[in-house]
Amino acid sequence: MGWNEAAYEILGGSDESAEARDELAVLEGWIGGALPESVREWYLLGGDRRLAPISSNLVTQTRDFTSRTVSRFLDNGYLLLETDSQHCCRWVVAVSAAHGDPPVYLIDPDDDTCTTRSRYADTFSDYAFTASWDATLWKGELSADFDHPLPPDALDRLRLRLTVLPTTHGWAMNRGCDAVYRFSGPAKVAVAVRGSTALWSAIAAPSTARRDALATLIGATPGG
């Protein structure tokens, strides 16, 4: 099993290309060593190429490694992974290979030195998975609600009913947040939380009845 197998499964597979191998070699020559294993695998096996067309954000691909924008971050020890579609923030990972699966950070969009960084995902593989999962969730049929109260026991009740997926912090697609919680199983649920408020919630389920039941559980409007 590779580092990012869960993400590749969502994205429909993985495939190594000679172009990606060559572009990685150029990048690793520039930084003077190998990327962390999970990051290197993602680009070598085309995770970037599969995510980019379905993401609402600008995803860094191997062909972008020599761009001026990416090189500014590399000069400070970080690889730019993704830029918010409205240029509100960026995602970066340290290029040091000290950890095979390092954390991913959220930074202010014009902070080339990455001094504003805050932890977004505990590991790069969590970042790759959640970026892929979120993109496919919002491309499908779902019910969504915004700025609604979140019952105090809602997340615990979701944990009892569904499989807990990785949590991310700091940014919820278009707004700052405390965390985005994700669940899968008979239904898929994502909830972006700030305090006791769900900034947004999204539910994908095979029936209207199940969507409405989950919406009621998390304080959203059924049929949203």
PDB file of C-alpha atoms in Angstrom:
ATOM      1  CA  MET A   1       0.000   0.000   0.000  1.00  0.00           C
ATOM      2  CA  GLY A   2       1.271   3.440  -0.917  1.00  0.00           C
ATOM      3  CA  TRP A   3       1.051   6.559   1.204  1.00  0.00           C
ATOM      4  CA  ASN A   4      -1.884   8.013  -0.738  1.00  0.00           C
ATOM      5  CA  GLU A   5      -3.840   4.922  -1.778  1.00  0.00           C
ATOM      6  CA  ALA A   6      -7.075   6.248  -0.249  1.00  0.00           C
ATOM      7  CA  ALA A   7      -6.831   9.395  -2.364  1.00  0.00           C
ATOM      8  CA  TYR A   8      -6.019   7.464  -5.560  1.00  0.00           C
ATOM      9  CA  GLU A   9      -9.072   5.293  -5.011  1.00  0.00           C
ATOM     10  CA  ILE A  10     -11.269   8.386  -4.958  1.00  0.00           C
ATOM     11  CA  LEU A  11      -9.518   9.856  -7.993  1.00  0.00           C
ATOM     12  CA  GLY A  12      -9.865   6.718 -10.095  1.00  0.00           C
ATOM     13  CA  GLY A  13      -6.348   5.327  -9.879  1.00  0.00           C
ATOM     14  CA  SER A  14      -2.739   6.368 -10.252  1.00  0.00           C
ATOM     15  CA  ASP A  15      -0.156   6.199 -12.990  1.00  0.00           C
ATOM     16  CA  GLU A  16       3.505   7.094 -13.184  1.00  0.00           C
ATOM     17  CA  SER A  17       4.676   9.210 -16.117  1.00  0.00           C
ATOM     18  CA  ALA A  18       8.102   9.918 -17.533  1.00  0.00           C
ATOM     19  CA  GLU A  19       7.304  13.635 -17.523  1.00  0.00           C
ATOM     20  CA  ALA A  20       6.500  13.620 -13.810  1.00  0.00           C
ATOM     21  CA  ARG A  21       9.675  11.646 -13.070  1.00  0.00           C
ATOM     22  CA  ASP A  22      11.780  14.185 -14.965  1.00  0.00           C
ATOM     23  CA  GLU A  23      10.060  17.176 -13.370  1.00  0.00           C
ATOM     24  CA  LEU A  24      10.548  15.662  -9.918  1.00  0.00           C
ATOM     25  CA  ALA A  25      14.232  15.137 -10.672  1.00  0.00           C
ATOM     26  CA  VAL A  26      14.601  18.819 -11.542  1.00  0.00           C
ATOM     27  CA  LEU A  27      12.848  19.872  -8.348  1.00  0.00           C
ATOM     28  CA  GLU A  28      14.877  17.549  -6.138  1.00  0.00           C
ATOM     29  CA  GLY A  29      18.060  18.795  -7.771  1.00  0.00           C
ATOM     30  CA  TRP A  30      16.963  22.334  -6.932  1.00  0.00           C
ATOM     31  CA  ILE A  31      16.283  21.565  -3.259  1.00  0.00           C
ATOM     32  CA  GLY A  32      19.302  19.285  -2.926  1.00  0.00           C
ATOM     33  CA  GLY A  33      17.532  16.087  -1.875  1.00  0.00           C
ATOM     34  CA  ALA A  34      14.417  13.971  -2.078  1.00  0.00           C
ATOM     35  CA  LEU A  35      10.959  15.208  -1.136  1.00  0.00           C
ATOM     36  CA  PRO A  36       9.181  13.497   1.782  1.00  0.00           C
ATOM     37  CA  GLU A  37       8.073  10.042   0.633  1.00  0.00           C
ATOM     38  CA  SER A  38       4.312  10.707   0.662  1.00  0.00           C
ATOM     39  CA  VAL A  39       4.721  13.974  -1.240  1.00  0.00           C
ATOM     40  CA  ARG A  40       7.069  12.458  -3.802  1.00  0.00           C
ATOM     41  CA  GLU A  41       4.697   9.536  -4.396  1.00  0.00           C
ATOM     42  CA  TRP A  42       1.721  11.886  -4.911  1.00  0.00           C
ATOM     43  CA  TYR A  43       3.438  13.727  -7.741  1.00  0.00           C
ATOM     44  CA  LEU A  44       5.185  10.706  -9.233  1.00  0.00           C
ATOM     45  CA  LEU A  45       1.899   8.755  -9.490  1.00  0.00           C
ATOM     46  CA  GLY A  46      -0.147  11.651 -10.841  1.00  0.00           C
ATOM     47  CA  GLY A  47      -2.304  12.572  -7.869  1.00  0.00           C
ATOM     48  CA  ASP A  48      -1.814  16.213  -8.785  1.00  0.00           C
ATOM     49  CA  ARG A  49      -2.917  15.643 -12.400  1.00  0.00           C
ATOM     50  CA  ARG A  50      -6.071  13.820 -11.325  1.00  0.00           C
ATOM     51  CA  LEU A  51      -7.047  16.283  -8.601  1.00  0.00           C
ATOM     52  CA  ALA A  52      -6.468  19.506 -10.563  1.00  0.00           C
ATOM     53  CA  PRO A  53      -9.401  19.165 -13.026  1.00  0.00           C
ATOM     54  CA  ILE A  54     -11.982  18.562 -10.286  1.00  0.00           C
ATOM     55  CA  SER A  55     -10.714  20.974  -7.635  1.00  0.00           C
ATOM     56  CA  SER A  56     -12.159  24.464  -7.312  1.00  0.00           C
ATOM     57  CA  ASN A  57      -8.672  25.697  -6.351  1.00  0.00           C
ATOM     58  CA  LEU A  58      -5.406  26.029  -8.251  1.00  0.00           C
ATOM     59  CA  VAL A  59      -3.523  22.788  -7.594  1.00  0.00           C
ATOM     60  CA  THR A  60       0.248  22.771  -8.079  1.00  0.00           C
ATOM     61  CA  GLN A  61       1.279  20.170 -10.651  1.00  0.00           C
ATOM     62  CA  THR A  62       4.742  18.879 -11.510  1.00  0.00           C
ATOM     63  CA  ARG A  63       4.760  21.087 -14.588  1.00  0.00           C
ATOM     64  CA  ASP A  64       4.536  24.091 -12.233  1.00  0.00           C
ATOM     65  CA  PHE A  65       7.650  23.186 -10.223  1.00  0.00           C
ATOM     66  CA  THR A  66       9.862  25.580 -12.169  1.00  0.00           C
ATOM     67  CA  SER A  67       7.404  28.481 -12.032  1.00  0.00           C
ATOM     68  CA  ARG A  68       8.389  31.696 -10.309  1.00  0.00           C
ATOM     69  CA  THR A  69       5.543  31.355  -7.803  1.00  0.00           C
ATOM     70  CA  VAL A  70       6.569  27.870  -6.678  1.00  0.00           C
ATOM     71  CA  SER A  71      10.271  28.761  -6.556  1.00  0.00           C
ATOM     72  CA  ARG A  72       9.607  31.626  -4.108  1.00  0.00           C
ATOM     73  CA  PHE A  73       8.325  29.121  -1.559  1.00  0.00           C
ATOM     74  CA  LEU A  74      11.050  26.580  -2.316  1.00  0.00           C
ATOM     75  CA  ASP A  75      13.638  29.225  -1.450  1.00  0.00           C
ATOM     76  CA  ASN A  76      12.172  29.172   2.062  1.00  0.00           C
ATOM     77  CA  GLY A  77      11.959  25.397   2.397  1.00  0.00           C
ATOM     78  CA  TYR A  78       8.317  24.797   1.441  1.00  0.00           C
ATOM     79  CA  LEU A  79       6.494  23.389  -1.562  1.00  0.00           C
ATOM     80  CA  LEU A  80       3.322  25.183  -2.629  1.00  0.00           C
ATOM     81  CA  LEU A  81       0.554  22.592  -2.930  1.00  0.00           C
ATOM     82  CA  GLU A  82      -2.575  24.580  -3.642  1.00  0.00           C
ATOM     83  CA  THR A  83      -3.879  28.154  -3.878  1.00  0.00           C
ATOM     84  CA  ASP A  84      -7.414  29.132  -2.918  1.00  0.00           C
ATOM     85  CA  SER A  85      -9.560  30.099  -5.914  1.00  0.00           C
ATOM     86  CA  GLN A  86     -10.133  33.584  -4.484  1.00  0.00           C
ATOM     87  CA  HIS A  87      -6.514  33.931  -3.333  1.00  0.00           C
ATOM     88  CA  CYS A  88      -7.528  33.895   0.342  1.00  0.00           C
ATOM     89  CA  CYS A  89      -4.896  31.371   1.432  1.00  0.00           C
ATOM     90  CA  ARG A  90      -2.424  28.737   0.284  1.00  0.00           C
ATOM     91  CA  TRP A  91      -1.367  25.246   1.388  1.00  0.00           C
ATOM     92  CA  VAL A  92       2.302  24.286   1.759  1.00  0.00           C
ATOM     93  CA  VAL A  93       4.421  21.381   2.984  1.00  0.00           C
ATOM     94  CA  ALA A  94       8.052  21.396   4.129  1.00  0.00           C
ATOM     95  CA  VAL A  95      10.393  19.924   1.502  1.00  0.00           C
ATOM     96  CA  SER A  96      12.669  18.340   4.119  1.00  0.00           C
ATOM     97  CA  ALA A  97      12.546  14.554   3.912  1.00  0.00           C
ATOM     98  CA  ALA A  98      12.951  14.210   7.690  1.00  0.00           C
ATOM     99  CA  HIS A  99       9.373  12.876   7.920  1.00  0.00           C
ATOM    100  CA  GLY A 100       7.833  10.485   5.415  1.00  0.00           C
ATOM    101  CA  ASP A 101       4.348  11.920   5.838  1.00  0.00           C
ATOM    102  CA  PRO A 102       4.716  15.502   7.116  1.00  0.00           C
ATOM    103  CA  PRO A 103       1.961  17.941   8.122  1.00  0.00           C
ATOM    104  CA  VAL A 104       0.436  20.401   5.680  1.00  0.00           C
ATOM    105  CA  TYR A 105       0.158  24.057   6.638  1.00  0.00           C
ATOM    106  CA  LEU A 106      -2.207  26.871   5.784  1.00  0.00           C
ATOM    107  CA  ILE A 107      -0.589  30.272   5.136  1.00  0.00           C
ATOM    108  CA  ASP A 108      -1.551  33.803   4.163  1.00  0.00           C
ATOM    109  CA  PRO A 109      -1.545  34.003   0.363  1.00  0.00           C
ATOM    110  CA  ASP A 110       1.395  36.387  -0.001  1.00  0.00           C
ATOM    111  CA  ASP A 111       3.568  34.966   2.773  1.00  0.00           C
ATOM    112  CA  ASP A 112       6.488  33.521   0.794  1.00  0.00           C
ATOM    113  CA  THR A 113       8.421  32.785   3.995  1.00  0.00           C
ATOM    114  CA  CYS A 114       5.494  30.792   5.464  1.00  0.00           C
ATOM    115  CA  THR A 115       5.833  32.458   8.878  1.00  0.00           C
ATOM    116  CA  THR A 116       2.024  32.685   9.159  1.00  0.00           C
ATOM    117  CA  ARG A 117       1.660  28.919   8.869  1.00  0.00           C
ATOM    118  CA  SER A 118      -0.868  27.019  10.943  1.00  0.00           C
ATOM    119  CA  ARG A 119      -1.472  23.295  10.792  1.00  0.00           C
ATOM    120  CA  TYR A 120      -4.191  22.342   8.322  1.00  0.00           C
ATOM    121  CA  ALA A 121      -3.742  18.556   8.149  1.00  0.00           C
ATOM    122  CA  ASP A 122      -1.740  16.285  10.435  1.00  0.00           C
ATOM    123  CA  THR A 123      -0.139  14.501   7.494  1.00  0.00           C
ATOM    124  CA  PHE A 124       0.294  15.021   3.773  1.00  0.00           C
ATOM    125  CA  SER A 125      -1.683  11.833   3.072  1.00  0.00           C
ATOM    126  CA  ASP A 126      -4.589  13.279   5.090  1.00  0.00           C
ATOM    127  CA  TYR A 127      -4.367  16.442   2.982  1.00  0.00           C
ATOM    128  CA  ALA A 128      -4.342  14.459  -0.292  1.00  0.00           C
ATOM    129  CA  PHE A 129      -7.281  12.351   0.830  1.00  0.00           C
ATOM    130  CA  THR A 130      -9.447  15.224   2.103  1.00  0.00           C
ATOM    131  CA  ALA A 131      -8.717  17.396  -0.953  1.00  0.00           C
ATOM    132  CA  SER A 132      -9.838  14.532  -3.192  1.00  0.00           C
ATOM    133  CA  TRP A 133     -12.819  13.576  -1.026  1.00  0.00           C
ATOM    134  CA  ASP A 134     -14.061  17.156  -0.744  1.00  0.00           C
ATOM    135  CA  ALA A 135     -13.779  17.752  -4.483  1.00  0.00           C
ATOM    136  CA  THR A 136     -15.845  14.687  -5.342  1.00  0.00           C
ATOM    137  CA  LEU A 137     -18.378  15.346  -2.571  1.00  0.00           C
ATOM    138  CA  TRP A 138     -19.228  18.801  -3.894  1.00  0.00           C
ATOM    139  CA  LYS A 139     -19.343  17.595  -7.507  1.00  0.00           C
ATOM    140  CA  GLY A 140     -22.055  15.075  -6.673  1.00  0.00           C
ATOM    141  CA  GLU A 141     -25.697  15.301  -5.648  1.00  0.00           C
ATOM    142  CA  LEU A 142     -26.029  16.529  -2.083  1.00  0.00           C
ATOM    143  CA  SER A 143     -28.007  18.688   0.305  1.00  0.00           C
ATOM    144  CA  ALA A 144     -26.271  21.658   1.907  1.00  0.00           C
ATOM    145  CA  ASP A 145     -27.059  24.270   4.519  1.00  0.00           C
ATOM    146  CA  PHE A 146     -25.171  27.281   5.796  1.00  0.00           C
ATOM    147  CA  ASP A 147     -24.669  29.120   9.084  1.00  0.00           C
ATOM    148  CA  HIS A 148     -26.902  26.906  11.176  1.00  0.00           C
ATOM    149  CA  PRO A 149     -26.607  25.975  14.877  1.00  0.00           C
ATOM    150  CA  LEU A 150     -24.804  22.707  15.543  1.00  0.00           C
ATOM    151  CA  PRO A 151     -26.402  20.648  18.347  1.00  0.00           C
ATOM    152  CA  PRO A 152     -23.873  19.888  21.110  1.00  0.00           C
ATOM    153  CA  ASP A 153     -24.075  16.133  20.552  1.00  0.00           C
ATOM    154  CA  ALA A 154     -24.219  16.195  16.744  1.00  0.00           C
ATOM    155  CA  LEU A 155     -20.618  15.175  16.060  1.00  0.00           C
ATOM    156  CA  ASP A 156     -20.723  12.385  18.648  1.00  0.00           C
ATOM    157  CA  ARG A 157     -23.905  11.038  17.104  1.00  0.00           C
ATOM    158  CA  LEU A 158     -22.342  11.114  13.645  1.00  0.00           C
ATOM    159  CA  ARG A 159     -19.335   9.187  15.008  1.00  0.00           C
ATOM    160  CA  LEU A 160     -21.689   6.458  16.208  1.00  0.00           C
ATOM    161  CA  ARG A 161     -23.458   6.151  12.844  1.00  0.00           C
ATOM    162  CA  LEU A 162     -20.678   6.680  10.312  1.00  0.00           C
ATOM    163  CA  THR A 163     -16.944   6.171   9.753  1.00  0.00           C
ATOM    164  CA  VAL A 164     -14.782   9.045  10.949  1.00  0.00           C
ATOM    165  CA  LEU A 165     -12.476  10.496   8.275  1.00  0.00           C
ATOM    166  CA  PRO A 166      -9.520  12.884   8.705  1.00  0.00           C
ATOM    167  CA  THR A 167     -10.250  16.314  10.138  1.00  0.00           C
ATOM    168  CA  THR A 168      -8.668  19.500   8.815  1.00  0.00           C
ATOM    169  CA  HIS A 169      -8.320  22.904  10.461  1.00  0.00           C
ATOM    170  CA  GLY A 170      -8.359  26.607   9.686  1.00  0.00           C
ATOM    171  CA  TRP A 171     -10.129  26.793   6.341  1.00  0.00           C
ATOM    172  CA  ALA A 172     -13.482  25.544   5.070  1.00  0.00           C
ATOM    173  CA  MET A 173     -13.452  26.032   1.295  1.00  0.00           C
ATOM    174  CA  ASN A 174     -14.390  29.717   1.486  1.00  0.00           C
ATOM    175  CA  ARG A 175     -14.206  30.719   5.154  1.00  0.00           C
ATOM    176  CA  GLY A 176     -11.969  30.461   8.174  1.00  0.00           C
ATOM    177  CA  CYS A 177     -13.077  27.792  10.644  1.00  0.00           C
ATOM    178  CA  ASP A 178     -12.068  25.784  13.677  1.00  0.00           C
ATOM    179  CA  ALA A 179     -12.293  22.466  11.846  1.00  0.00           C
ATOM    180  CA  VAL A 180     -13.949  20.522   9.045  1.00  0.00           C
ATOM    181  CA  TYR A 181     -15.264  17.148  10.193  1.00  0.00           C
ATOM    182  CA  ARG A 182     -15.907  14.395   7.654  1.00  0.00           C
ATOM    183  CA  PHE A 183     -17.772  11.105   7.855  1.00  0.00           C
ATOM    184  CA  SER A 184     -18.441   8.292   5.397  1.00  0.00           C
ATOM    185  CA  GLY A 185     -20.321   4.999   5.161  1.00  0.00           C
ATOM    186  CA  PRO A 186     -24.002   4.662   4.189  1.00  0.00           C
ATOM    187  CA  ALA A 187     -23.855   8.449   3.712  1.00  0.00           C
ATOM    188  CA  LYS A 188     -21.190  11.111   3.375  1.00  0.00           C
ATOM    189  CA  VAL A 189     -21.292  14.120   5.683  1.00  0.00           C
ATOM    190  CA  ALA A 190     -18.989  17.127   6.019  1.00  0.00           C
ATOM    191  CA  VAL A 191     -19.449  19.848   8.618  1.00  0.00           C
ATOM    192  CA  ALA A 192     -17.370  23.034   8.842  1.00  0.00           C
ATOM    193  CA  VAL A 193     -17.459  24.268  12.424  1.00  0.00           C
ATOM    194  CA  ARG A 194     -16.722  27.534  14.177  1.00  0.00           C
ATOM    195  CA  GLY A 195     -17.673  27.454  17.828  1.00  0.00           C
ATOM    196  CA  SER A 196     -21.215  26.098  18.077  1.00  0.00           C
ATOM    197  CA  THR A 197     -22.092  27.044  14.485  1.00  0.00           C
ATOM    198  CA  ALA A 198     -21.897  24.953  11.339  1.00  0.00           C
ATOM    199  CA  LEU A 199     -20.601  27.421   8.751  1.00  0.00           C
ATOM    200  CA  TRP A 200     -21.804  24.893   6.232  1.00  0.00           C
ATOM    201  CA  SER A 201     -22.818  21.269   6.161  1.00  0.00           C
ATOM    202  CA  ALA A 202     -23.052  18.917   3.200  1.00  0.00           C
ATOM    203  CA  ILE A 203     -24.774  15.537   3.044  1.00  0.00           C
ATOM    204  CA  ALA A 204     -24.709  12.964   0.253  1.00  0.00           C
ATOM    205  CA  ALA A 205     -26.956   9.941   0.792  1.00  0.00           C
ATOM    206  CA  PRO A 206     -28.804   7.403  -1.372  1.00  0.00           C
ATOM    207  CA  SER A 207     -32.258   8.602  -0.306  1.00  0.00           C
ATOM    208  CA  THR A 208     -34.011  11.835   0.560  1.00  0.00           C
ATOM    209  CA  ALA A 209     -35.197  10.302   3.826  1.00  0.00           C
ATOM    210  CA  ARG A 210     -31.656   9.541   4.943  1.00  0.00           C
ATOM    211  CA  ARG A 211     -30.425  12.994   3.941  1.00  0.00           C
ATOM    212  CA  ASP A 212     -33.256  14.630   5.863  1.00  0.00           C
ATOM    213  CA  ALA A 213     -32.631  12.474   8.948  1.00  0.00           C
ATOM    214  CA  LEU A 214     -28.948  13.412   8.981  1.00  0.00           C
ATOM    215  CA  ALA A 215     -29.783  17.066   8.361  1.00  0.00           C
ATOM    216  CA  THR A 216     -32.054  17.055  11.405  1.00  0.00           C
ATOM    217  CA  LEU A 217     -29.341  15.371  13.467  1.00  0.00           C
ATOM    218  CA  ILE A 218     -26.829  18.160  12.750  1.00  0.00           C
ATOM    219  CA  GLY A 219     -29.313  21.036  12.986  1.00  0.00           C
ATOM    220  CA  ALA A 220     -29.540  21.690   9.248  1.00  0.00           C
ATOM    221  CA  THR A 221     -32.734  22.316   7.304  1.00  0.00           C
ATOM    222  CA  PRO A 222     -34.083  19.059   5.795  1.00  0.00           C
ATOM    223  CA  GLY A 223     -34.360  19.209   2.024  1.00  0.00           C
ATOM    224  CA  GLY A 224     -31.658  21.862   1.774  1.00  0.00           C
TER     225      GLY A 224
END
